[in-house]
Amino acid sequence: MSQAPPLRKVARRQCLRLSGIDWGTYSRLLYAFAEKPSIHLAYDRGELEIMSPRLDHDDDGRFIGRMVLVLTEELGLPVKAGGSTTLRRRLKRRGIEADDCFWIANARRMAGRRRLNLRTDPPPDLAIEVDVTSSSLDRLGIYAALQVPEIWRLEGDLLTFHVLGVDGKYASATHSHAFPQVTPADLFGYLQMARKADDENTVIRQLREWIRKRQGAQGGP
């Protein structure tokens, strides 16, 4: 009887949580960490969390971001990449920095924008979070308050899609909202290949071929 392959061992990101932090202090800390973009801050009504990165975390996050860009290119969709841009609203008393984020449906509304202001600008259509099990904050609650339509979360060997509902809460989804023909399993297979590949471009070429075949089968352009 064959055995299932072992799960990939994941070391958690280091995380520091501080309580009783006002908005002004949070804003000053954002400025202080501006030269260290790999350090991510999350803020939820007085609770502040500071997360440090790991190499494997960064590798996974970057490759998922590459897949998003390839999907938009192959499907003929506009895109504005936001990286780990800080998403925050003082009125909501919440802020967060995703591992990556993208404007897709709202990409054209962000044309020429150099600074994000969520009072007037749309939130990103898609945010990516990698290895946040060490977080003690309700990160999905923060994204929901900021009205981010979709979150992709990777925890070790599990990729999940979460779509914001009309009730203001996220529900696990079998397909992406931004890319309705794509499932978590579709993309995770390519991520696994990238983890082992000597050349990620080889995996990206296979992803492009898969998208084109899927489009052809569905009568796409």
CSV table of C-alpha atoms in Angstrom, one decimal:
chain,number,residue,atom,x,y,z
A,1,MET,CA,0.0,0.0,0.0
A,2,SER,CA,1.5,3.3,-1.1
A,3,GLN,CA,1.9,6.1,1.4
A,4,ALA,CA,0.9,9.7,0.9
A,5,PRO,CA,3.8,12.1,0.3
A,6,PRO,CA,4.9,13.9,3.5
A,7,LEU,CA,3.6,17.4,4.0
A,8,ARG,CA,6.1,20.2,3.6
A,9,LYS,CA,7.3,21.3,6.9
A,10,VAL,CA,6.6,25.0,7.5
A,11,ALA,CA,8.5,27.1,10.1
A,12,ARG,CA,6.3,29.9,11.2
A,13,ARG,CA,7.1,33.5,10.7
A,14,GLN,CA,8.2,35.4,13.8
A,15,CYS,CA,5.5,37.7,15.1
A,16,LEU,CA,5.3,40.4,17.7
A,17,ARG,CA,2.0,41.8,19.0
A,18,LEU,CA,1.6,45.1,20.8
A,19,SER,CA,-1.6,46.3,22.5
A,20,GLY,CA,-2.9,49.8,23.2
A,21,ILE,CA,-1.3,51.3,20.1
A,22,ASP,CA,-3.0,54.5,18.8
A,23,TRP,CA,-3.3,55.4,15.1
A,24,GLY,CA,-0.5,58.0,15.3
A,25,THR,CA,2.0,55.5,16.7
A,26,TYR,CA,1.0,53.0,14.1
A,27,SER,CA,1.5,55.6,11.4
A,28,ARG,CA,5.0,56.5,12.8
A,29,LEU,CA,5.9,52.8,12.8
A,30,LEU,CA,4.9,52.4,9.2
A,31,TYR,CA,7.3,55.3,8.4
A,32,ALA,CA,10.0,53.7,10.5
A,33,PHE,CA,9.8,50.4,8.7
A,34,ALA,CA,9.4,51.9,5.3
A,35,GLU,CA,13.0,51.0,4.4
A,36,LYS,CA,12.3,47.4,5.4
A,37,PRO,CA,9.5,46.3,3.1
A,38,SER,CA,9.8,42.7,4.1
A,39,ILE,CA,8.6,43.5,7.6
A,40,HIS,CA,4.8,43.6,7.5
A,41,LEU,CA,2.5,45.5,9.9
A,42,ALA,CA,-1.1,44.8,10.7
A,43,TYR,CA,-3.3,47.0,12.8
A,44,ASP,CA,-6.8,46.3,14.2
A,45,ARG,CA,-8.3,48.9,16.5
A,46,GLY,CA,-5.4,49.4,18.9
A,47,GLU,CA,-3.7,46.0,18.3
A,48,LEU,CA,-0.5,46.0,16.3
A,49,GLU,CA,1.3,43.0,14.8
A,50,ILE,CA,4.8,43.0,13.3
A,51,MET,CA,5.7,40.0,11.2
A,52,SER,CA,9.2,39.1,9.9
A,53,PRO,CA,9.8,37.1,6.7
A,54,ARG,CA,11.4,33.8,5.8
A,55,LEU,CA,13.1,32.9,2.5
A,56,ASP,CA,10.7,30.1,1.6
A,57,HIS,CA,7.8,32.4,2.4
A,58,ASP,CA,9.1,35.0,0.1
A,59,ASP,CA,9.7,32.5,-2.7
A,60,ASP,CA,6.2,31.2,-2.5
A,61,GLY,CA,4.7,34.7,-2.4
A,62,ARG,CA,6.7,35.9,-5.3
A,63,PHE,CA,5.8,32.9,-7.5
A,64,ILE,CA,2.0,33.2,-6.7
A,65,GLY,CA,2.3,36.8,-7.7
A,66,ARG,CA,4.0,35.8,-11.0
A,67,MET,CA,1.1,33.4,-11.7
A,68,VAL,CA,-1.4,36.3,-11.2
A,69,LEU,CA,0.4,38.4,-13.7
A,70,VAL,CA,0.6,35.5,-16.2
A,71,LEU,CA,-3.2,34.9,-15.8
A,72,THR,CA,-4.0,38.5,-16.5
A,73,GLU,CA,-1.7,38.6,-19.5
A,74,GLU,CA,-3.0,35.4,-21.1
A,75,LEU,CA,-6.6,36.2,-20.4
A,76,GLY,CA,-6.3,39.8,-21.7
A,77,LEU,CA,-7.1,41.4,-18.4
A,78,PRO,CA,-5.6,44.8,-17.2
A,79,VAL,CA,-3.6,44.7,-14.0
A,80,LYS,CA,-1.9,47.1,-11.6
A,81,ALA,CA,0.5,45.3,-9.2
A,82,GLY,CA,0.5,46.8,-5.7
A,83,GLY,CA,3.1,44.6,-4.0
A,84,SER,CA,2.9,44.9,-0.2
A,85,THR,CA,1.4,48.4,-0.3
A,86,THR,CA,-0.1,49.4,3.0
A,87,LEU,CA,-3.9,49.2,3.0
A,88,ARG,CA,-5.4,51.3,5.7
A,89,ARG,CA,-8.4,53.5,6.7
A,90,ARG,CA,-8.2,55.7,9.8
A,91,LEU,CA,-12.0,55.8,9.9
A,92,LYS,CA,-12.0,52.0,10.2
A,93,ARG,CA,-9.0,51.9,12.5
A,94,ARG,CA,-7.5,49.1,10.5
A,95,GLY,CA,-4.5,48.6,8.3
A,96,ILE,CA,-2.6,45.7,6.8
A,97,GLU,CA,0.1,44.8,4.3
A,98,ALA,CA,-0.4,41.8,2.1
A,99,ASP,CA,2.5,39.8,0.7
A,100,ASP,CA,1.2,40.9,-2.7
A,101,CYS,CA,-1.9,42.6,-4.1
A,102,PHE,CA,-3.4,43.5,-7.5
A,103,TRP,CA,-6.0,45.7,-9.0
A,104,ILE,CA,-7.6,43.8,-11.9
A,105,ALA,CA,-11.2,44.9,-12.4
A,106,ASN,CA,-10.2,48.3,-11.1
A,107,ALA,CA,-6.8,48.5,-12.7
A,108,ARG,CA,-7.7,51.3,-15.0
A,109,ARG,CA,-9.0,53.4,-12.1
A,110,MET,CA,-5.5,53.2,-10.6
A,111,ALA,CA,-3.7,54.4,-13.7
A,112,GLY,CA,-1.1,57.0,-12.8
A,113,ARG,CA,-1.6,56.6,-9.1
A,114,ARG,CA,1.6,56.7,-7.1
A,115,ARG,CA,0.1,56.8,-3.6
A,116,LEU,CA,-2.9,54.9,-2.4
A,117,ASN,CA,-5.7,56.6,-0.5
A,118,LEU,CA,-8.6,54.2,0.3
A,119,ARG,CA,-10.9,57.1,1.0
A,120,THR,CA,-11.0,57.8,-2.8
A,121,ASP,CA,-9.2,54.8,-4.4
A,122,PRO,CA,-10.7,51.3,-4.8
A,123,PRO,CA,-9.1,48.6,-2.7
A,124,PRO,CA,-7.1,45.9,-4.6
A,125,ASP,CA,-9.2,43.3,-6.2
A,126,LEU,CA,-7.0,40.5,-5.0
A,127,ALA,CA,-4.6,40.2,-2.0
A,128,ILE,CA,-2.2,37.3,-1.3
A,129,GLU,CA,-1.2,36.1,2.1
A,130,VAL,CA,1.5,33.5,2.8
A,131,ASP,CA,2.0,31.7,6.1
A,132,VAL,CA,0.0,33.8,8.6
A,133,THR,CA,-0.8,31.0,11.0
A,134,SER,CA,1.4,32.7,13.6
A,135,SER,CA,-0.9,35.8,13.4
A,136,SER,CA,-3.2,36.3,16.4
A,137,LEU,CA,-5.2,39.1,14.6
A,138,ASP,CA,-8.3,38.6,12.6
A,139,ARG,CA,-6.6,39.4,9.3
A,140,LEU,CA,-9.6,38.4,7.2
A,141,GLY,CA,-11.7,40.8,9.3
A,142,ILE,CA,-9.2,43.6,8.6
A,143,TYR,CA,-9.4,42.9,4.8
A,144,ALA,CA,-13.2,42.7,5.0
A,145,ALA,CA,-13.4,46.1,6.8
A,146,LEU,CA,-11.2,47.5,3.9
A,147,GLN,CA,-13.5,45.8,1.4
A,148,VAL,CA,-10.9,43.7,-0.5
A,149,PRO,CA,-13.0,41.4,-2.7
A,150,GLU,CA,-10.7,38.4,-2.7
A,151,ILE,CA,-7.9,36.8,-0.6
A,152,TRP,CA,-5.6,33.9,-1.6
A,153,ARG,CA,-4.0,32.3,1.4
A,154,LEU,CA,-1.2,29.8,1.4
A,155,GLU,CA,-0.5,27.8,4.5
A,156,GLY,CA,2.3,25.2,3.9
A,157,ASP,CA,0.7,22.9,1.3
A,158,LEU,CA,-2.8,24.4,1.4
A,159,LEU,CA,-3.9,27.1,-1.0
A,160,THR,CA,-7.4,28.5,-0.4
A,161,PHE,CA,-9.4,31.3,-2.1
A,162,HIS,CA,-11.7,33.5,0.0
A,163,VAL,CA,-14.3,35.8,-1.6
A,164,LEU,CA,-16.0,38.6,0.2
A,165,GLY,CA,-19.8,38.2,0.3
A,166,VAL,CA,-22.6,40.7,0.5
A,167,ASP,CA,-22.8,40.1,4.2
A,168,GLY,CA,-19.3,41.6,4.6
A,169,LYS,CA,-17.7,38.2,5.4
A,170,TYR,CA,-15.4,35.9,3.5
A,171,ALA,CA,-16.4,32.5,2.4
A,172,SER,CA,-14.1,29.8,1.1
A,173,ALA,CA,-14.5,29.5,-2.7
A,174,THR,CA,-13.9,26.7,-5.1
A,175,HIS,CA,-13.0,29.2,-7.9
A,176,SER,CA,-11.4,32.6,-8.0
A,177,HIS,CA,-13.6,35.7,-8.3
A,178,ALA,CA,-11.0,37.5,-10.3
A,179,PHE,CA,-10.3,34.4,-12.6
A,180,PRO,CA,-13.5,32.4,-12.5
A,181,GLN,CA,-12.0,29.5,-14.5
A,182,VAL,CA,-9.2,28.9,-11.9
A,183,THR,CA,-9.3,26.8,-8.8
A,184,PRO,CA,-6.7,26.6,-5.9
A,185,ALA,CA,-5.7,23.1,-7.0
A,186,ASP,CA,-5.0,24.4,-10.5
A,187,LEU,CA,-2.4,26.8,-9.2
A,188,PHE,CA,-1.0,24.8,-6.4
A,189,GLY,CA,0.3,22.2,-8.7
A,190,TYR,CA,2.5,24.8,-10.5
A,191,LEU,CA,3.6,26.2,-7.1
A,192,GLN,CA,4.8,22.7,-6.1
A,193,MET,CA,6.7,22.4,-9.4
A,194,ALA,CA,8.3,25.8,-8.9
A,195,ARG,CA,9.5,24.8,-5.4
A,196,LYS,CA,11.5,22.0,-7.0
A,197,ALA,CA,12.5,23.6,-10.3
A,198,ASP,CA,16.0,24.8,-11.2
A,199,ASP,CA,14.4,27.3,-13.5
A,200,GLU,CA,11.0,28.9,-12.6
A,201,ASN,CA,10.6,30.1,-16.2
A,202,THR,CA,10.1,26.5,-17.2
A,203,VAL,CA,7.1,26.2,-14.9
A,204,ILE,CA,5.7,29.6,-16.1
A,205,ARG,CA,5.8,28.3,-19.7
A,206,GLN,CA,3.9,25.3,-18.7
A,207,LEU,CA,1.3,27.5,-16.9
A,208,ARG,CA,0.9,29.6,-20.0
A,209,GLU,CA,0.3,26.5,-22.1
A,210,TRP,CA,-2.3,25.2,-19.6
A,211,ILE,CA,-4.1,28.6,-19.7
A,212,ARG,CA,-4.2,28.6,-23.5
A,213,LYS,CA,-5.5,25.1,-23.7
A,214,ARG,CA,-8.2,25.9,-21.1
A,215,GLN,CA,-9.2,29.0,-23.0
A,216,GLY,CA,-9.3,27.1,-26.3
A,217,ALA,CA,-11.4,24.3,-24.7
A,218,GLN,CA,-13.8,27.0,-23.4
A,219,GLY,CA,-13.9,28.9,-26.7
A,220,GLY,CA,-12.0,31.9,-25.3
A,221,PRO,CA,-9.8,34.3,-27.4
